[in-house]
PDB file of C-alpha atoms in Angstrom:
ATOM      1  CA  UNK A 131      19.458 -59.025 173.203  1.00 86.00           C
ATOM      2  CA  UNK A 132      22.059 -56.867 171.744  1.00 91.00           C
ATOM      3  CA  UNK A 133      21.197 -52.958 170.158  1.00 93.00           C
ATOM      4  CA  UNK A 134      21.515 -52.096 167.147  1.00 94.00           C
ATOM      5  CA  UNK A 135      24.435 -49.916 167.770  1.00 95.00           C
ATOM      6  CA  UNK A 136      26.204 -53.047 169.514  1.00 94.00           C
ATOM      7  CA  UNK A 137      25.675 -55.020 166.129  1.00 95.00           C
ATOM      8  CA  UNK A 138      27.198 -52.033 163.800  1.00 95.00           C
ATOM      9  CA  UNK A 139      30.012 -52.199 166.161  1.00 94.00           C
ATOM     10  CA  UNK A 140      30.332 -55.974 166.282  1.00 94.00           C
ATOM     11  CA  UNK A 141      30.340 -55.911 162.790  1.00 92.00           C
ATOM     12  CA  UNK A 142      32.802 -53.296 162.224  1.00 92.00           C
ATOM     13  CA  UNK A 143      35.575 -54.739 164.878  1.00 91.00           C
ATOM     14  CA  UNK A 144      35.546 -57.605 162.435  1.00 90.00           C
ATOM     15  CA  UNK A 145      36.507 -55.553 159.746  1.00 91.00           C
ATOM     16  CA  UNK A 146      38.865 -53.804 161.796  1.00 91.00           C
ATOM     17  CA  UNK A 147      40.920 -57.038 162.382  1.00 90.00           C
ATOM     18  CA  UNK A 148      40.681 -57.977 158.757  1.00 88.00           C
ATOM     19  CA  UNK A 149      43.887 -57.051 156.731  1.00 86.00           C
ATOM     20  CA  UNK A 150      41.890 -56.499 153.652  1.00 85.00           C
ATOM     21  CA  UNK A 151      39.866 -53.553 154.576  1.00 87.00           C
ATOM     22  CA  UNK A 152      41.521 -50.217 155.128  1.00 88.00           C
ATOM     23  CA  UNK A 153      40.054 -49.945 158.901  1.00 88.00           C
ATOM     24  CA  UNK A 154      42.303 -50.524 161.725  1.00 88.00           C
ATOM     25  CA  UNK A 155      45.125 -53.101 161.530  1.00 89.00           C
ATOM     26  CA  UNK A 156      46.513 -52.874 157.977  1.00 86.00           C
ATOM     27  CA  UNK A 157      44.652 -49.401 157.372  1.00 90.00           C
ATOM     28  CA  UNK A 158      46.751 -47.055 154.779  1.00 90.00           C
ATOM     29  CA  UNK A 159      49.605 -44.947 156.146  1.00 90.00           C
ATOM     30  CA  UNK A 160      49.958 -41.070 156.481  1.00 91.00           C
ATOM     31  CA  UNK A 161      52.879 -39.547 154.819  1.00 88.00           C
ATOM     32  CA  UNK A 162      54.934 -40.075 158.244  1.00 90.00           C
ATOM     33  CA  UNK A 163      54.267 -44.008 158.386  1.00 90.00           C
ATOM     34  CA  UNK A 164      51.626 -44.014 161.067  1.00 90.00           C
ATOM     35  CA  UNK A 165      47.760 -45.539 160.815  1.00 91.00           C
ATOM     36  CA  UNK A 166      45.192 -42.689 161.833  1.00 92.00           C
ATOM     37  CA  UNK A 167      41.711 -44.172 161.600  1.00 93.00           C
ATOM     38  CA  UNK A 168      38.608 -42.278 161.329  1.00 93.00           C
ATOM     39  CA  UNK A 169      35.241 -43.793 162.922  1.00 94.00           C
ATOM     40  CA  UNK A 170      31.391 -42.690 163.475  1.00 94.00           C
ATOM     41  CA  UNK A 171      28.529 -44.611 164.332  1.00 95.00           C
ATOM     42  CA  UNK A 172      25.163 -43.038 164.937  1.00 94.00           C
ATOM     43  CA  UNK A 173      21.991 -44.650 166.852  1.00 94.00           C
ATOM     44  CA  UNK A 174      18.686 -43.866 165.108  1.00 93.00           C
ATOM     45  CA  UNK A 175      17.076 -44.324 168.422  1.00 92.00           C
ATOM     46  CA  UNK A 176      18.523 -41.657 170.724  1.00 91.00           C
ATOM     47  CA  UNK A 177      19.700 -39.654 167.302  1.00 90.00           C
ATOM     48  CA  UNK A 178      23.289 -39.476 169.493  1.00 91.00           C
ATOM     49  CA  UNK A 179      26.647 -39.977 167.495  1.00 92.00           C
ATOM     50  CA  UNK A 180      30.169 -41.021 168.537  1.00 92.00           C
ATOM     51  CA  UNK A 181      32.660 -40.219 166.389  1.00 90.00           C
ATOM     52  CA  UNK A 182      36.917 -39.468 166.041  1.00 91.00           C
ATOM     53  CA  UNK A 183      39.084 -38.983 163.350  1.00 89.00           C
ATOM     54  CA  UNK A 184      43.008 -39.575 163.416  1.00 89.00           C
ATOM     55  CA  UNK A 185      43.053 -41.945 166.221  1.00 90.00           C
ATOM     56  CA  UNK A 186      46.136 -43.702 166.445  1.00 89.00           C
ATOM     57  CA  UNK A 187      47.420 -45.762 169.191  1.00 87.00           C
ATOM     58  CA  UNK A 188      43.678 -48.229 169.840  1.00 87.00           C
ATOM     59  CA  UNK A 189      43.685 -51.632 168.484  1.00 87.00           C
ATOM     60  CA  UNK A 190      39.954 -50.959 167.565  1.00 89.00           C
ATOM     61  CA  UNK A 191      38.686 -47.540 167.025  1.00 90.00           C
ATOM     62  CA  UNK A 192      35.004 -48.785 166.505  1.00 92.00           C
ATOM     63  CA  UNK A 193      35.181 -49.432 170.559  1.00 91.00           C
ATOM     64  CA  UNK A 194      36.568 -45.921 170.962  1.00 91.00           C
ATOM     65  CA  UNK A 195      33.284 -44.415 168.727  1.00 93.00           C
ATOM     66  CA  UNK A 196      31.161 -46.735 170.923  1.00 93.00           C
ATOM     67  CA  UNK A 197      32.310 -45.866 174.656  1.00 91.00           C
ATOM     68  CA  UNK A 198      32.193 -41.965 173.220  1.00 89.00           C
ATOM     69  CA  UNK A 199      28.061 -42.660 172.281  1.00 91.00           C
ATOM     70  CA  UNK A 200      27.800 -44.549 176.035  1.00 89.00           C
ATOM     71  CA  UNK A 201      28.741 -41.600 178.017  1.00 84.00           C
ATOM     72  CA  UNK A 202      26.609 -39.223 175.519  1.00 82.00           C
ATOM     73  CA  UNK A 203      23.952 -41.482 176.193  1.00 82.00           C
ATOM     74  CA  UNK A 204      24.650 -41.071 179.894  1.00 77.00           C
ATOM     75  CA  UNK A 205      25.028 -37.460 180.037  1.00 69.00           C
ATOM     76  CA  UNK A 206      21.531 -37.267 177.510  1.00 63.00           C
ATOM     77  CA  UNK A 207      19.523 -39.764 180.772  1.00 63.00           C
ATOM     78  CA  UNK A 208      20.607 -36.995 182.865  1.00 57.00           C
ATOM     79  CA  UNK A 209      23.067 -39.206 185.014  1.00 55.00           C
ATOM     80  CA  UNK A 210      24.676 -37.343 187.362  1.00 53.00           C
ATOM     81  CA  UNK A 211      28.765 -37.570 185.586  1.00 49.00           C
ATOM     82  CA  UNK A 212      29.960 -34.780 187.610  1.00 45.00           C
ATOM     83  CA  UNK A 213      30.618 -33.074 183.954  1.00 46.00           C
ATOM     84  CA  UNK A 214      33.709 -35.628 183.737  1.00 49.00           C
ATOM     85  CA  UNK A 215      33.707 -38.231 181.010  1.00 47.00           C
ATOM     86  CA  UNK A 216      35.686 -40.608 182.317  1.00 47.00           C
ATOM     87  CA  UNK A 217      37.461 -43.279 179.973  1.00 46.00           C
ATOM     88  CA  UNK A 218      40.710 -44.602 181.067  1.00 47.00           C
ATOM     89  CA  UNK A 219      42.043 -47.719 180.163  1.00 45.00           C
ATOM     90  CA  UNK A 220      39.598 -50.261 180.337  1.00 47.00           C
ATOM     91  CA  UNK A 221      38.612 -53.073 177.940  1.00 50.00           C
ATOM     92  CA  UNK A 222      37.799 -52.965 175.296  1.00 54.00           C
ATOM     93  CA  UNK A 223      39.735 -49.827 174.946  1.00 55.00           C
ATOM     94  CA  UNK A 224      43.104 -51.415 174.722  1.00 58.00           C
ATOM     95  CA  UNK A 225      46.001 -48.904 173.795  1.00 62.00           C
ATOM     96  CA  UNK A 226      48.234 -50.756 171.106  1.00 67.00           C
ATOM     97  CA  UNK A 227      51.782 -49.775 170.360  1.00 72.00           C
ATOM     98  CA  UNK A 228      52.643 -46.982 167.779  1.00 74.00           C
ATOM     99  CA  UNK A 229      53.321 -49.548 165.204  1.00 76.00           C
ATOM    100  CA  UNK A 230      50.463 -52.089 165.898  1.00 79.00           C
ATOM    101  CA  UNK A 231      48.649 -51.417 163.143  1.00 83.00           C
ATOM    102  CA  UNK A 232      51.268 -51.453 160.981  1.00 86.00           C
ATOM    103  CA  UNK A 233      51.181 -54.450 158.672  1.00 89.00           C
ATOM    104  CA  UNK A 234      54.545 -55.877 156.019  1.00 90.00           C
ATOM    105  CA  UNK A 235      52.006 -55.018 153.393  1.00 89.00           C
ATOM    106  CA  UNK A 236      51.174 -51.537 154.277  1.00 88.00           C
ATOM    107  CA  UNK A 237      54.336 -50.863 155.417  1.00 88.00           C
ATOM    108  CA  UNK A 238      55.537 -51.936 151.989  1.00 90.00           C
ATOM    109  CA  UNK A 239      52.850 -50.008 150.155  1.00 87.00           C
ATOM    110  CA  UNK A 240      53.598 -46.602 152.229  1.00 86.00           C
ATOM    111  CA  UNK A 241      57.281 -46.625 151.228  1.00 89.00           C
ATOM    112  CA  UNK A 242      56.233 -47.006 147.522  1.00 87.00           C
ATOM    113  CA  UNK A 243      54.135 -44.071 147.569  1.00 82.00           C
ATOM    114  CA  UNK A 244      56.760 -42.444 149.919  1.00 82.00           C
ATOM    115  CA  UNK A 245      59.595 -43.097 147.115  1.00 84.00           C
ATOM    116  CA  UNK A 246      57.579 -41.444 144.500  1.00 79.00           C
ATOM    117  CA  UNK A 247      56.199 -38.893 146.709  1.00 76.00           C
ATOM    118  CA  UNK A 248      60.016 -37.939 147.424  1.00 75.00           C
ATOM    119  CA  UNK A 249      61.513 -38.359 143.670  1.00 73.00           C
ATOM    120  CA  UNK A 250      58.463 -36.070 142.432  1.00 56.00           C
ATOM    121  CA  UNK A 251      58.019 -38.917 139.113  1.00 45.00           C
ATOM    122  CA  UNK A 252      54.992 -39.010 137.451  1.00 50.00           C
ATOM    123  CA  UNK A 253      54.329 -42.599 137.264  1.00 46.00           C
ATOM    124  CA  UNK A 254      51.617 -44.044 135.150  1.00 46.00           C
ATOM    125  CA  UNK A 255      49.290 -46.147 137.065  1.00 46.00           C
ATOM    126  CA  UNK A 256      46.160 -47.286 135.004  1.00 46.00           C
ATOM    127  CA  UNK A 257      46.203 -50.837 135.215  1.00 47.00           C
ATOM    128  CA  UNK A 258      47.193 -51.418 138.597  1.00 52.00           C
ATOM    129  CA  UNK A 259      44.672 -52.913 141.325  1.00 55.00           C
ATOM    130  CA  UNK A 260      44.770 -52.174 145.081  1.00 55.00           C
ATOM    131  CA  UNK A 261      44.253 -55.683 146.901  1.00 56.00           C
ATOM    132  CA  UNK A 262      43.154 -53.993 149.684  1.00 57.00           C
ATOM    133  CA  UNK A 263      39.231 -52.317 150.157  1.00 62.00           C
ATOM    134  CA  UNK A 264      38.301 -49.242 151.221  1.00 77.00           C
ATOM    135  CA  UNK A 265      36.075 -47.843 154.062  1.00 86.00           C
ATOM    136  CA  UNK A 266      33.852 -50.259 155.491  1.00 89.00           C
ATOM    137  CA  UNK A 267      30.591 -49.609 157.067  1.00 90.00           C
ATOM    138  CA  UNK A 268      27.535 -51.522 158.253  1.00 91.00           C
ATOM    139  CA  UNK A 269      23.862 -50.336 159.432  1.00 92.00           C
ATOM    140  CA  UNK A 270      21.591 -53.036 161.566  1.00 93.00           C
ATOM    141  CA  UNK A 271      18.225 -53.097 163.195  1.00 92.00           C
ATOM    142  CA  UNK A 272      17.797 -55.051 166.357  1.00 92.00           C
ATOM    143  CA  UNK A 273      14.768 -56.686 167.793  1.00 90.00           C
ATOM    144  CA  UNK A 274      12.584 -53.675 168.891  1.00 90.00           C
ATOM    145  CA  UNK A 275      12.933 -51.480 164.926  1.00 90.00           C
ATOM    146  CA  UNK A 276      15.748 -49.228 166.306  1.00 93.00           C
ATOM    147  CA  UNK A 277      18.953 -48.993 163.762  1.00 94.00           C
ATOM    148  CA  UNK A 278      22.470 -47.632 163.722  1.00 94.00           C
ATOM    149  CA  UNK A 279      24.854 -47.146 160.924  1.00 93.00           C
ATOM    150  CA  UNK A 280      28.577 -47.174 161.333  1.00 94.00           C
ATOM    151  CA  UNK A 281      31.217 -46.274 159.535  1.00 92.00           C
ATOM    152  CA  UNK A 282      35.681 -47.028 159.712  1.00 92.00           C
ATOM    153  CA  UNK A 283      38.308 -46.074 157.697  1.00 92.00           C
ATOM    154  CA  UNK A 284      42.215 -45.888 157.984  1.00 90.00           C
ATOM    155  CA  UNK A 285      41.263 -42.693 155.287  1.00 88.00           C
ATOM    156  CA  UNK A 286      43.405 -42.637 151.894  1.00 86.00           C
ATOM    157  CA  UNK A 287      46.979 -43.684 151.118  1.00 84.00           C
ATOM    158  CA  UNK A 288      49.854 -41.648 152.284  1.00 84.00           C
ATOM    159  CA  UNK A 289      47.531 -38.633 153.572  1.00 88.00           C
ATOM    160  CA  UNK A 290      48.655 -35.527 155.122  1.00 88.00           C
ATOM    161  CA  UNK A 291      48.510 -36.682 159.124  1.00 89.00           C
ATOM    162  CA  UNK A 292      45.635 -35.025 160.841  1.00 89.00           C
ATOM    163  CA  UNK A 293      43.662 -35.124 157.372  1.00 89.00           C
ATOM    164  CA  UNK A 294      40.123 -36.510 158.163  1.00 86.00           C
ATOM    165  CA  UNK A 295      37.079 -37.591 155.642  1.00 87.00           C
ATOM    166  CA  UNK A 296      34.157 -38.194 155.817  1.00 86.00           C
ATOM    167  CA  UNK A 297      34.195 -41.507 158.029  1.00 88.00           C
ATOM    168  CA  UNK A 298      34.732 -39.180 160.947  1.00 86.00           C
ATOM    169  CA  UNK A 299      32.697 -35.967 160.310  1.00 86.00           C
ATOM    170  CA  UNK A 300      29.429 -36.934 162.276  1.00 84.00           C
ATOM    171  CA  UNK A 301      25.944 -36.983 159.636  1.00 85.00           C
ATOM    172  CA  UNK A 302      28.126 -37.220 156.299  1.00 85.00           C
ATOM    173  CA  UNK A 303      29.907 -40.837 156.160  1.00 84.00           C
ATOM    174  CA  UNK A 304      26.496 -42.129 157.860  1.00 88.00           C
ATOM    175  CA  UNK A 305      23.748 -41.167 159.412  1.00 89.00           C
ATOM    176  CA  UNK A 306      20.768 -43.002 160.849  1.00 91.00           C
ATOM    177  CA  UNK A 307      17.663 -42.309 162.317  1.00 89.00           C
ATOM    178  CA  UNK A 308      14.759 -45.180 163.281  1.00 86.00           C
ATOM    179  CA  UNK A 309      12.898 -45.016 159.929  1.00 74.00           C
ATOM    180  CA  UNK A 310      16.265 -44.545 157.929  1.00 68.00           C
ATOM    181  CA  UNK A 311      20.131 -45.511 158.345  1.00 64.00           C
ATOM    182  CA  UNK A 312      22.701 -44.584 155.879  1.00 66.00           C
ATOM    183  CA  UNK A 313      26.243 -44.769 155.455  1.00 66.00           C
ATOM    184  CA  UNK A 314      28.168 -44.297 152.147  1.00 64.00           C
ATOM    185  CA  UNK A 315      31.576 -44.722 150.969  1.00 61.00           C
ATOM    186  CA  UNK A 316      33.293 -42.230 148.904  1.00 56.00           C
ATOM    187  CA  UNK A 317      30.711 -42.431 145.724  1.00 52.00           C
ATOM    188  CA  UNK A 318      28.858 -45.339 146.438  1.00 51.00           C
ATOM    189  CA  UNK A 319      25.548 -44.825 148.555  1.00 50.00           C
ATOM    190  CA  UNK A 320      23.713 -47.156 150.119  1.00 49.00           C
ATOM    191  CA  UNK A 321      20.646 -46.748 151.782  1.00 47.00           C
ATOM    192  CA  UNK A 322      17.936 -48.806 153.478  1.00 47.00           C
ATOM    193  CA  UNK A 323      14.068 -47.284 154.331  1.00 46.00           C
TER     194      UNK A 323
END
């Protein structure tokens, strides 16, 4: 029977394959053309997060978060890790090229921005809708009450690199703990007691 924190990340490697939602493949581009994603996911059971912000370079960033809570979890039983966290490249941590994520559409979309960005015009854009959504984010509950929120983003369109919200600051994209899990993007809240 799967964890809650398994689920969150199930769900979220969904989006993060979608080329709708900004998260992974098809996320929004930094000023220098690159995708830098931005994960956490937090497990109300153990009240351990794994988080990173501008993580280029991993086909799913959600796995990243996940094998970063598994050897906090480890080090928290008191397993004997030799103070090493040991990652390397093993599934489902698979490295993808510098342009993986990089998608015609985004691509597209970060040399518009790029062309105004470099002419300095004020263009007027009231009117215009974004195909693509924003951050997404799940919380579950699995069989024995304990729940998780998660949260991905590829953060917002042609952003400074290095610049990191709120999907990857630990407690304020999402938070969870067993008799509440959170996770909320940009205005929009949503909570479940």
């Amino acid at each position: 029977m799967p964890t809650a924190t398994q689920m969150v990340v199930h769900l979220l490697r969904s989006f993060e394959h979608s080329l709708v939602t900004n998260a992974g493949l098809g996320a929004n581009l930094t000023e220098e053309g690159r995708v830098e994603c931005e994960i956490t996911i937090v497990c109300g059971r153990t009240n351990l997060v794994g988080c990173c912000g501008t993580v280029s370079g991993v086909k799913e960033p959600s796995a990243l978060a996940l094998k970063l809570l598994e050897q906090a979890e480890k080090v928290n039983d008191g397993s004997d890790l030799s103070g090493k966290f040991v990652f390397g490249r093993q599934p489902p941590l698979v490295i993808a090229g510098k342009y993986y994520q990089v998608t015609t559409r985004t691509r597209e979309h970060w040399e518009k921005w790029h062309r105004r960005f470099q002419e300095a015009v004020k263009i007027q854009t009231e009117g215009e809708e974004d195909e693509q959504l924003d951050t997404v984010g799940s919380v579950c509950m699995d069989s024995i009450g304990s729940v998780a929120a998660a949260l991905s983003s590829g953060g917002v369109a042609y952003k400074v690199p290095g610049r990191m919200g709120l999907a990857g600051c630990p407690r304020m994209g999402c938070n969870a703990a067993n008799a509440v899990a959170m996770m909320n993007r940009k205005r929009k809240r949503k909570r479940i007691k």
